[in-house]
Amino acid sequence: MNLNFLDFEQPIAELEAKIEELRYLGNDTEINISEEIGRLQEKSRTLTETIFAKLSSWQVSQLARHPQRPYTLDYIEHIFTDFDELHGDRAFADDAAIVGGVARIDGRPVMVIGHQKGRDTKEKLARNFGMPSPEGYRKALRLMKMAERFRLPLLTFIDTPGAYPGISAEERGQSEAIARNLFVMSELKTPIICTVIGEGGSGGALAIGVGDRVQMLEYSTYSVISPEGCASILWKSADKAQDAAEALGITSKRLFELKLIDGIVEEPLGGAHRDVQLMADTLKQMLLQQLDNLASATPEQLLKARYKRIMSYGHFTAA
Amino acid sequence: MSWFEKLLPTRIRTEGGAKRTVPEGLWTKCDVCSAVLYRAEVERNLEVCPKCSHHMRMGGRRRLEAFLDAEPREEIGAEVKPVDILKFKDSKKYKDRLVQAQKNTGEDDALIVLQGEVKGVPVVACAFEFSFMGGSMGAVVGERFVRAVNRCLEKNLPLVCFSASGGARMQEALFSLMQMAKTSAALAKLSKARLPFISVLTDPTMGGVSASLAMLGDIHIGEPNALIGFAGPRVIEQTVRETLPEGFQRSEFLLQHGVIDMIVDRRDLRDRIANLLSILLHRKAL
């Protein structure tokens, strides 16, 4: 089993393995097998298209957590120039689960904030698997306020399993830290564009997720609780995570239909990790266009529209 | 009846828990000191154990009735009622859960808002009904809270909120998460208008309610021994794989860690809040 491929991608993995094998053979022998390779590649592409055309919510959530999925720093590297990371909350510590700093996109100065997961075990631990602690939210808050003061548009990248459920986080007021960010972001006088790039896990995600535009990469997820968590509470069994994923409607497609997000950023065939450069280019174009659109609004117009949008969330009857 | 019980002679047979000879609801037992208490006395004492001062959970409407002066009172947002737009179904349909909760509590949803006065100070007060699906916050709770804030803005009134909630209402999926943003954004307006918001955190205030409206007060008051936090203790225990320290996430712990301003006995809340509001609002001393 190829670990770079998810369960449901195994048929693709097998084809890819065959292609690799043929390539290897091709180098050794005189036989011309390029035609055969081409045929198999075409087959692999069609197969991928077929599989990806009807992904279940659970499969999407696996893609959103794919170990090779690009993280915030990957997008920073591909989309921005002159990035300078800013550290610390000025009160307690620097939380590596959230990164942030100043940068330029196509020459324009911006502030960037995002959750950051680790690639290898050591980095995963250092970044606490992308689960922020209060000092992470407070660092983000500091950078948001700085963005406002220096009139830098704020671009956030959301990718977290959720807030860190730990003793230390509770001791330092996790709830207050998240609440404060929601409070401040709702009236921050600078354009805010939020992009869910992987996992949008609950309060930990929302804490950098209130803005003028909220969009999701095609195979990212956004949810009030993880499918596993929801299953163990409502179904009393974590095995029902697939059902929970479906019921919670965590995919970009579903959330767009429900008008909870403003847009979907199309991913390369097979997911963002199959072609990071292409993914980054698509996202960059989108961000530039949105920055243009938002730049024409006065701060008052911006805040008014943002508030109206926030107030529109939720359905109820009111006779 | 089990085979073993059948074997017993009738005179030594004891029936199960439900078979007490005392009429239902006349007596109650304190969970903490185990004292057997006369129900009416506990009610008079605002659901606080007269023996050990343990603060039992209290219904939202009763709480507001006990907090506000008898007159005047006006309910806000009662017209806002829940709908199941997602047709959410887990082991049970959300629609059925709503009906059940409405039957059990006599409320339409988990937040009740009243405009009134506390010792003559005009105020908008809201309280969560924990018995309604764990006081969870969905679209109705969010909207009613925003209407409470709007009334404050309109009439220049302070806001008091008694929270008691397990957090966001999972059956409303991402809509419930967005209520955190919605209530917080409304509070930002209230803050800008320099109207006081006193947040009373009662047992329990967790998850999305704790990480939004409940932690955005000008003043945070905890009731004694209330469980207050973001992640639930069981989730934390599973994550860190160690036993949690004694008193973890209780009001006293939060006071020590600088998250709340004070712990106030429920029986003193009315006086203390009226006093705080009168100072913040430059009214003459009560």
XYZ file of C-alpha atoms in Angstrom:
605
model
C 0.000 0.000 0.000
C 1.319 3.394 -0.997
C 1.041 5.736 1.976
C 1.050 8.809 -0.233
C -2.377 7.733 -1.370
C -5.488 7.510 0.739
C -7.598 4.353 1.016
C -10.012 5.359 -1.672
C -7.148 6.348 -3.979
C -5.529 2.916 -3.956
C -6.660 2.020 -7.489
C -4.863 5.185 -8.656
C -1.833 4.217 -6.598
C -1.686 0.828 -8.300
C -1.787 2.393 -11.739
C 0.857 4.925 -10.788
C 3.048 2.111 -9.480
C 2.687 0.296 -12.797
C 3.657 3.451 -14.667
C 6.723 3.855 -12.477
C 7.680 0.261 -13.083
C 7.381 0.658 -16.836
C 9.449 3.836 -16.754
C 12.123 1.990 -14.863
C 12.048 -0.820 -17.405
C 12.094 1.676 -20.236
C 15.384 3.069 -19.035
C 16.914 -0.380 -19.096
C 15.737 -1.783 -22.367
C 15.587 -0.762 -25.963
C 11.882 -1.444 -26.235
C 9.819 1.656 -26.793
C 7.134 1.657 -24.142
C 6.370 5.343 -24.075
C 3.124 4.682 -25.841
C 2.067 2.231 -23.170
C 3.057 4.697 -20.449
C 1.011 7.411 -22.114
C -1.964 5.141 -22.275
C -1.681 4.248 -18.611
C -1.229 7.881 -17.612
C -4.395 8.773 -19.450
C -6.146 5.918 -17.688
C -4.849 7.111 -14.318
C -6.100 10.617 -15.009
C -9.561 9.402 -15.962
C -9.653 7.152 -12.930
C -8.697 10.064 -10.669
C -11.355 12.219 -12.248
C -13.966 9.535 -11.703
C -13.003 8.959 -8.091
C -12.754 12.651 -7.268
C -16.041 13.458 -8.957
C -17.993 11.727 -6.211
C -16.056 12.009 -3.003
C -17.957 11.483 0.209
C -17.668 14.051 2.996
C -15.523 11.610 4.926
C -13.146 11.200 1.988
C -12.876 14.963 1.648
C -12.017 15.224 5.321
C -9.217 12.706 4.771
C -7.914 14.833 1.907
C -8.109 17.934 4.073
C -5.830 16.179 6.570
C -3.572 14.589 3.975
C -0.016 14.406 5.337
C 1.302 15.972 2.128
C -1.259 18.733 1.928
C 0.336 22.175 1.590
C 0.343 24.152 4.835
C 0.347 27.880 5.476
C 4.112 28.282 5.141
C 4.004 26.462 1.782
C 1.472 28.976 0.502
C 3.480 31.820 1.956
C 6.506 30.590 0.058
C 4.622 30.202 -3.223
C 2.315 33.203 -3.118
C 4.153 35.954 -1.261
C 7.503 37.689 -1.373
C 9.471 39.480 1.347
C 7.744 37.531 4.114
C 9.140 38.348 7.527
C 7.764 36.262 10.350
C 6.744 38.028 13.557
C 6.799 36.063 16.768
C 5.163 36.067 20.167
C 2.164 37.464 22.003
C 4.272 39.934 24.045
C 2.907 38.407 27.225
C 3.702 34.764 27.559
C 5.191 32.861 24.628
C 5.399 32.278 20.921
C 2.965 29.638 19.735
C 4.353 27.808 16.720
C 0.889 26.467 15.834
C 0.075 29.891 14.435
C 2.484 31.764 12.192
C 2.197 35.303 11.019
C 4.072 38.180 9.571
C 4.293 40.923 7.000
C 4.719 40.120 3.321
C 3.996 41.307 -0.173
C 1.620 39.801 -2.690
C 2.352 40.993 -6.195
C 4.231 43.876 -4.614
C 1.414 44.934 -2.262
C 2.112 44.976 1.472
C -0.141 42.692 3.522
C -0.309 40.936 6.885
C -0.500 37.156 6.785
C -1.650 34.882 9.617
C -2.228 31.144 9.483
C -2.289 27.911 11.403
C 0.776 25.791 10.836
C 1.068 22.026 11.129
C 4.341 20.131 11.133
C 5.682 17.759 8.482
C 7.863 15.396 10.469
C 7.360 14.127 13.995
C 9.649 16.683 15.550
C 7.987 19.597 13.806
C 4.530 18.188 14.437
C 5.264 18.230 18.146
C 6.815 21.688 18.042
C 3.727 22.992 16.278
C 1.397 20.940 18.443
C -0.250 19.447 15.334
C -1.543 22.864 14.404
C -3.633 23.178 17.562
C -3.200 26.734 18.854
C -2.886 27.756 22.482
C -4.106 31.088 23.867
C -0.757 32.747 23.141
C -1.247 31.805 19.484
C -4.578 33.610 19.260
C -3.093 36.518 21.139
C -0.158 36.733 18.766
C -2.673 36.714 15.914
C -4.614 39.459 17.672
C -1.490 41.558 18.008
C -0.768 41.198 14.315
C -4.363 41.989 13.384
C -4.224 45.239 15.296
C -0.894 46.037 13.696
C -2.426 45.380 10.286
C -5.198 47.831 11.111
C -2.757 50.523 12.254
C -0.589 50.244 9.167
C -3.508 49.753 6.797
C -2.347 46.326 5.700
C -5.025 43.992 4.345
C -5.163 40.838 6.449
C -4.990 37.437 4.791
C -5.598 34.423 7.007
C -5.077 30.747 6.255
C -7.071 28.284 8.299
C -5.807 24.767 8.908
C -6.292 23.340 12.386
C -7.896 20.303 13.963
C -9.106 22.756 16.619
C -8.049 24.618 19.720
C -5.654 22.690 21.948
C -7.603 20.772 24.585
C -4.931 20.947 27.280
C -4.574 22.018 30.874
C -2.209 24.884 30.087
C -4.531 26.288 27.427
C -7.421 26.409 29.881
C -5.234 27.985 32.550
C -4.372 30.811 30.228
C -7.924 31.530 29.182
C -8.442 29.742 25.896
C -12.087 30.800 25.751
C -11.320 34.457 26.300
C -8.563 34.421 23.707
C -10.858 33.000 21.023
C -13.764 35.269 21.966
C -11.522 38.347 21.905
C -10.423 37.615 18.346
C -14.012 37.278 17.126
C -14.829 40.555 18.849
C -11.883 42.414 17.337
C -12.072 40.910 13.850
C -15.704 41.952 13.541
C -14.608 45.580 13.552
C -11.035 45.558 12.360
C -10.668 48.484 9.971
C -8.832 46.699 7.213
C -9.946 44.206 4.574
C -9.839 40.595 5.834
C -9.787 37.584 3.536
C -9.968 34.166 5.185
C -9.133 30.979 3.323
C -9.665 27.517 4.748
C -6.771 25.545 3.251
C -7.136 22.265 5.133
C -9.040 21.575 8.313
C -11.322 24.273 9.636
C -11.655 22.918 13.140
C -14.214 24.697 15.258
C -13.360 27.632 17.531
C -9.667 27.270 16.790
C -10.417 27.968 13.135
C -12.982 30.708 13.662
C -10.537 32.613 15.889
C -8.779 33.767 12.708
C -11.797 33.257 10.457
C -14.016 36.329 10.678
C -13.650 38.500 7.605
C -14.988 40.172 4.502
C -14.459 37.115 2.335
C -14.421 33.579 3.645
C -13.518 30.945 1.121
C -12.455 27.333 1.121
C -10.140 25.269 -0.995
C -12.191 22.639 -2.780
C -11.141 19.716 -0.574
C -10.864 21.505 2.719
C -13.400 21.141 5.518
C -14.967 23.517 8.002
C -16.938 22.282 10.960
C -18.179 23.077 14.431
C -16.722 19.777 15.660
C -14.624 17.022 14.104
C -16.647 14.151 12.610
C -15.047 11.833 15.185
C -15.950 14.113 18.074
C -19.493 14.558 16.836
C -19.915 10.817 16.338
C -18.728 9.978 19.821
C -21.082 12.518 21.384
C -24.226 12.118 19.284
C -23.877 8.525 18.121
C -21.936 7.434 21.204
C -19.401 5.811 18.903
C -16.396 7.266 17.094
C -16.926 4.617 14.385
C -19.826 6.651 13.075
C -17.489 9.450 11.967
C -18.465 8.889 8.328
C -22.139 9.428 9.119
C -21.275 12.453 11.233
C -19.179 13.942 8.419
C -22.138 13.623 6.086
C -24.653 15.060 8.564
C -22.432 17.990 9.522
C -22.017 19.031 5.882
C -18.366 19.960 6.248
C -17.368 20.252 2.581
C -16.834 23.417 0.584
C -19.590 22.457 -1.822
C -22.199 21.999 0.900
C -21.162 25.110 2.835
C -21.273 27.189 -0.327
C -24.814 25.957 -1.002
C -25.718 26.964 2.537
C -24.174 30.407 1.914
C -21.847 29.995 4.857
C -18.818 30.663 2.659
C -18.388 33.056 -0.252
C -16.414 30.939 -2.625
C -14.597 27.737 -3.472
C -11.036 27.696 -4.786
C -10.657 24.878 -7.266
C -7.905 22.377 -6.516
C -5.684 20.543 -9.002
C -6.818 17.067 -10.004
C -6.235 14.727 -7.078
C -5.947 17.531 -4.532
C -3.702 20.467 -3.679
C -0.749 18.267 -2.739
C -0.541 16.816 -6.267
C 0.478 20.195 -7.666
C 1.330 22.775 -5.022
C 2.514 25.346 -7.556
C -0.709 25.206 -9.528
C -2.750 25.389 -6.320
C -0.792 28.386 -5.104
C -1.149 30.158 -8.462
C -4.916 29.661 -8.477
C -5.210 30.905 -4.919
C -2.964 33.864 -5.594
C -5.100 35.024 -8.526
C -8.174 34.721 -6.359
C -6.633 36.691 -3.488
C -5.421 39.457 -5.801
C -8.831 39.820 -7.326
C -10.490 39.973 -3.913
C -7.979 42.517 -2.660
C -8.836 44.652 -5.671
C -12.544 44.354 -4.981
C -12.197 45.193 -1.314
C -9.757 48.055 -1.878
C -12.476 50.227 -3.383
C -14.607 50.159 -0.231
C -14.179 52.707 2.552
C -13.503 51.258 6.019
C -17.061 52.187 7.024
C -18.570 50.403 4.050
C -16.374 47.422 4.734
C -17.395 47.134 8.377
C -21.042 47.660 7.588
C -21.052 44.888 5.023
C -19.028 42.613 7.299
C -21.441 43.145 10.168
C -24.448 42.530 7.978
C -22.926 39.313 6.775
C -22.091 38.081 10.273
C -25.631 38.868 11.410
C -27.090 36.870 8.533
C -25.753 33.529 9.807
C -28.379 31.088 10.986
C -31.961 30.167 10.173
C -34.995 30.646 12.382
C -38.585 31.717 12.096
C -39.720 35.054 13.459
C -43.382 35.680 12.837
C -38.495 -8.250 38.892
C -35.432 -10.453 38.725
C -35.449 -14.149 39.674
C -33.539 -13.333 42.819
C -36.051 -10.765 43.981
C -38.860 -13.209 43.360
C -37.217 -15.624 45.751
C -37.276 -13.125 48.568
C -40.183 -13.151 50.988
C -42.389 -10.108 50.362
C -41.717 -8.454 53.669
C -37.993 -8.038 53.022
C -38.414 -7.087 49.400
C -37.362 -3.521 48.765
C -38.404 -1.879 45.576
C -36.077 0.069 43.297
C -35.178 3.749 43.512
C -38.439 5.011 42.112
C -40.531 3.388 44.793
C -39.950 5.794 47.647
C -43.006 6.418 49.772
C -42.524 10.193 49.715
C -44.604 12.008 47.073
C -42.625 12.949 43.985
C -40.759 16.244 44.239
C -41.528 17.105 47.845
C -38.026 16.356 49.027
C -34.728 16.628 47.287
C -31.174 15.639 48.076
C -28.105 17.834 47.793
C -25.577 16.255 45.413
C -22.694 17.526 47.482
C -23.548 17.194 51.177
C -26.282 14.595 50.679
C -28.567 16.463 53.032
C -32.237 15.692 52.487
C -33.908 19.001 51.806
C -37.436 20.268 51.652
C -37.980 21.174 47.994
C -39.898 24.391 48.710
C -37.112 25.604 50.953
C -34.508 24.969 48.262
C -36.613 26.923 45.808
C -36.932 29.813 48.214
C -33.178 29.669 48.592
C -32.681 30.045 44.805
C -31.631 26.419 44.361
C -28.753 26.802 46.763
C -28.386 24.086 49.383
C -29.272 25.652 52.766
C -26.861 23.269 54.476
C -23.650 23.480 52.391
C -24.348 26.357 49.939
C -23.887 24.092 46.941
C -25.249 25.928 43.906
C -27.562 23.605 42.023
C -28.511 24.308 38.423
C -31.351 26.723 37.986
C -33.803 27.158 35.119
C -33.292 30.201 32.916
C -36.706 31.747 33.388
C -36.670 31.251 37.147
C -33.281 32.849 37.258
C -34.450 35.975 35.470
C -37.555 36.122 37.629
C -35.437 35.957 40.749
C -32.969 38.493 39.397
C -35.283 41.189 38.088
C -37.680 43.380 39.994
C -41.272 42.144 39.777
C -42.183 45.080 37.518
C -41.683 46.056 34.730
C -40.851 43.067 32.561
C -40.957 42.570 28.837
C -39.779 39.506 26.965
C -37.567 40.071 23.923
C -37.148 37.742 20.960
C -39.781 35.194 21.977
C -41.013 35.305 18.384
C -37.704 33.837 17.215
C -38.171 30.085 16.952
C -35.942 27.239 15.748
C -36.119 25.526 12.348
C -34.213 22.448 11.253
C -32.875 23.667 7.942
C -30.247 20.930 7.629
C -32.671 18.081 8.396
C -30.011 16.910 10.794
C -30.311 13.383 12.030
C -27.996 11.471 14.326
C -29.348 8.675 16.480
C -32.441 10.905 16.635
C -33.850 13.616 14.381
C -33.018 17.172 15.424
C -36.662 18.046 14.860
C -37.708 15.448 17.394
C -35.069 16.575 19.858
C -36.421 20.108 19.585
C -39.990 19.003 20.219
C -38.870 16.894 23.167
C -36.853 19.737 24.662
C -39.740 22.157 24.185
C -42.054 19.740 25.958
C -39.634 19.177 28.825
C -38.765 22.800 29.462
C -41.761 24.794 28.267
C -39.310 26.987 26.345
C -38.926 27.318 22.552
C -35.153 27.391 22.722
C -32.241 27.710 25.111
C -32.084 31.486 25.686
C -34.614 33.705 27.415
C -34.347 37.505 27.252
C -36.224 39.977 29.428
C -36.057 43.708 29.702
C -36.697 44.931 33.219
C -35.082 46.508 36.229
C -32.782 45.263 38.922
C -33.311 47.265 42.097
C -34.599 50.060 39.951
C -31.721 50.023 37.450
C -33.131 49.440 33.943
C -31.453 46.481 32.280
C -31.768 43.794 29.626
C -31.102 40.375 31.128
C -30.793 37.027 29.421
C -30.361 33.535 30.730
C -29.618 30.168 29.189
C -31.922 27.250 29.853
C -29.493 24.378 30.366
C -32.259 21.762 30.302
C -32.961 22.737 26.693
C -30.444 20.583 24.799
C -27.671 21.413 27.226
C -28.181 25.137 26.769
C -26.546 24.746 23.385
C -26.228 27.765 21.111
C -27.864 27.556 17.716
C -29.363 30.205 15.456
C -32.184 31.091 17.854
C -29.886 31.636 20.820
C -27.614 33.761 18.634
C -30.467 35.830 17.218
C -32.166 36.365 20.568
C -28.853 37.437 22.065
C -28.329 39.924 19.216
C -31.863 41.261 19.752
C -31.036 41.693 23.425
C -27.951 43.702 22.462
C -29.952 45.723 19.937
C -32.504 46.600 22.588
C -29.654 47.791 24.801
C -28.302 49.961 21.985
C -31.719 51.328 21.210
C -32.652 52.209 24.798
C -29.189 52.814 26.232
C -29.385 49.891 28.608
C -26.764 47.649 30.167
C -26.780 43.915 29.487
C -26.524 41.039 31.935
C -26.222 37.458 30.751
C -26.397 34.296 32.839
C -24.754 31.587 30.802
C -25.215 27.856 31.309
C -24.295 25.928 28.205
C -22.383 22.977 26.873
C -21.409 25.062 23.834
C -22.418 25.197 20.196
C -25.405 23.142 19.046
C -23.919 20.408 16.900
C -27.238 19.725 15.185
C -26.957 23.111 13.515
C -23.440 22.279 12.317
C -21.426 25.255 11.041
C -24.370 27.615 11.574
C -23.893 27.116 15.295
C -20.178 27.939 15.092
C -21.077 31.158 13.329
C -23.258 32.193 16.271
C -19.992 32.724 18.117
C -19.017 35.352 15.569
C -22.521 36.781 15.543
C -22.851 37.271 19.301
C -19.285 38.571 19.598
C -19.771 41.105 16.800
C -22.930 42.379 18.487
C -21.046 42.759 21.762
C -18.392 44.795 19.983
C -21.144 47.282 19.116
C -22.356 47.335 22.708
C -18.843 47.957 23.943
C -18.359 50.801 21.500
C -21.583 52.385 22.760
C -20.040 52.247 26.265
C -22.878 50.188 27.631
C -21.835 47.750 30.352
C -22.055 44.021 29.825
C -21.917 41.840 32.907
C -21.396 38.177 32.160
C -22.393 35.749 34.886
C -20.866 32.343 34.328
C -22.902 29.596 35.923
C -22.474 25.848 35.948
C -21.560 24.877 33.266
C -20.298 27.420 30.733
C -18.270 25.579 28.125
C -17.262 25.430 24.476
C -18.586 27.908 21.961
C -20.616 29.912 24.470
C -17.622 30.293 26.733
C -15.406 31.158 23.746
C -17.693 33.967 22.612
C -20.319 35.996 24.470
C -19.629 34.675 27.961
C -15.986 35.801 27.970
C -16.591 39.256 26.522
C -18.024 40.945 29.580
C -16.747 44.143 31.090
C -17.127 42.203 34.303
C -17.055 38.427 34.662
C -18.808 36.920 37.659
C -18.592 33.217 38.411
C -21.000 31.355 40.621
C -19.266 29.224 43.259
C -17.793 25.991 41.907
C -19.226 26.472 38.396
C -17.484 24.528 35.629
C -16.161 27.071 33.133
C -13.856 26.409 30.215
C -13.438 25.729 26.536
C -12.649 22.036 26.124
C -14.550 19.601 28.307
C -12.617 17.922 31.129
C -13.057 14.471 29.591
C -11.673 15.588 26.243
C -8.683 17.142 27.972
C -8.094 14.040 30.054
C -8.087 11.906 26.920
C -5.685 14.274 25.173
C -3.113 14.821 27.896
C -3.563 11.365 29.433
C -3.219 12.538 32.965
C -5.602 13.175 35.803
C -6.765 16.748 35.951
C -5.837 18.796 38.990
C -8.401 19.187 41.768
C -10.782 22.061 41.078
C -9.670 22.354 37.444
C -11.954 24.647 35.390
C -13.970 25.619 38.441
C -14.758 29.257 39.265
C -12.101 29.365 41.975
C -9.511 28.129 39.443
C -10.581 30.798 36.969
C -10.433 33.529 39.576
C -6.914 32.434 40.472
C -5.896 32.463 36.807
C -7.288 35.928 36.190
C -10.161 34.974 33.918
C -13.020 36.171 36.105
C -13.355 39.200 38.372
C -15.175 37.649 41.268
C -17.139 34.753 42.631
C -20.534 35.714 43.957
C -23.033 33.637 45.875
C -26.251 33.395 43.893
C -28.238 34.890 46.747
C -26.104 38.056 46.550
C -26.074 38.432 42.751
C -28.952 40.878 42.594
C -27.384 43.285 45.071
C -23.891 43.000 43.695
C -24.875 43.448 40.057
C -27.213 46.335 40.839
C -24.358 48.035 42.668
C -21.849 47.427 39.866
C -24.253 48.743 37.246
C -25.127 51.815 39.276
C -21.423 52.708 39.489
C -20.638 52.018 35.827
C -23.687 54.027 34.791
C -23.036 56.940 37.173
C -26.327 56.499 38.956
C -26.695 57.489 42.551
C -25.851 54.867 45.143
C -28.562 52.307 45.806
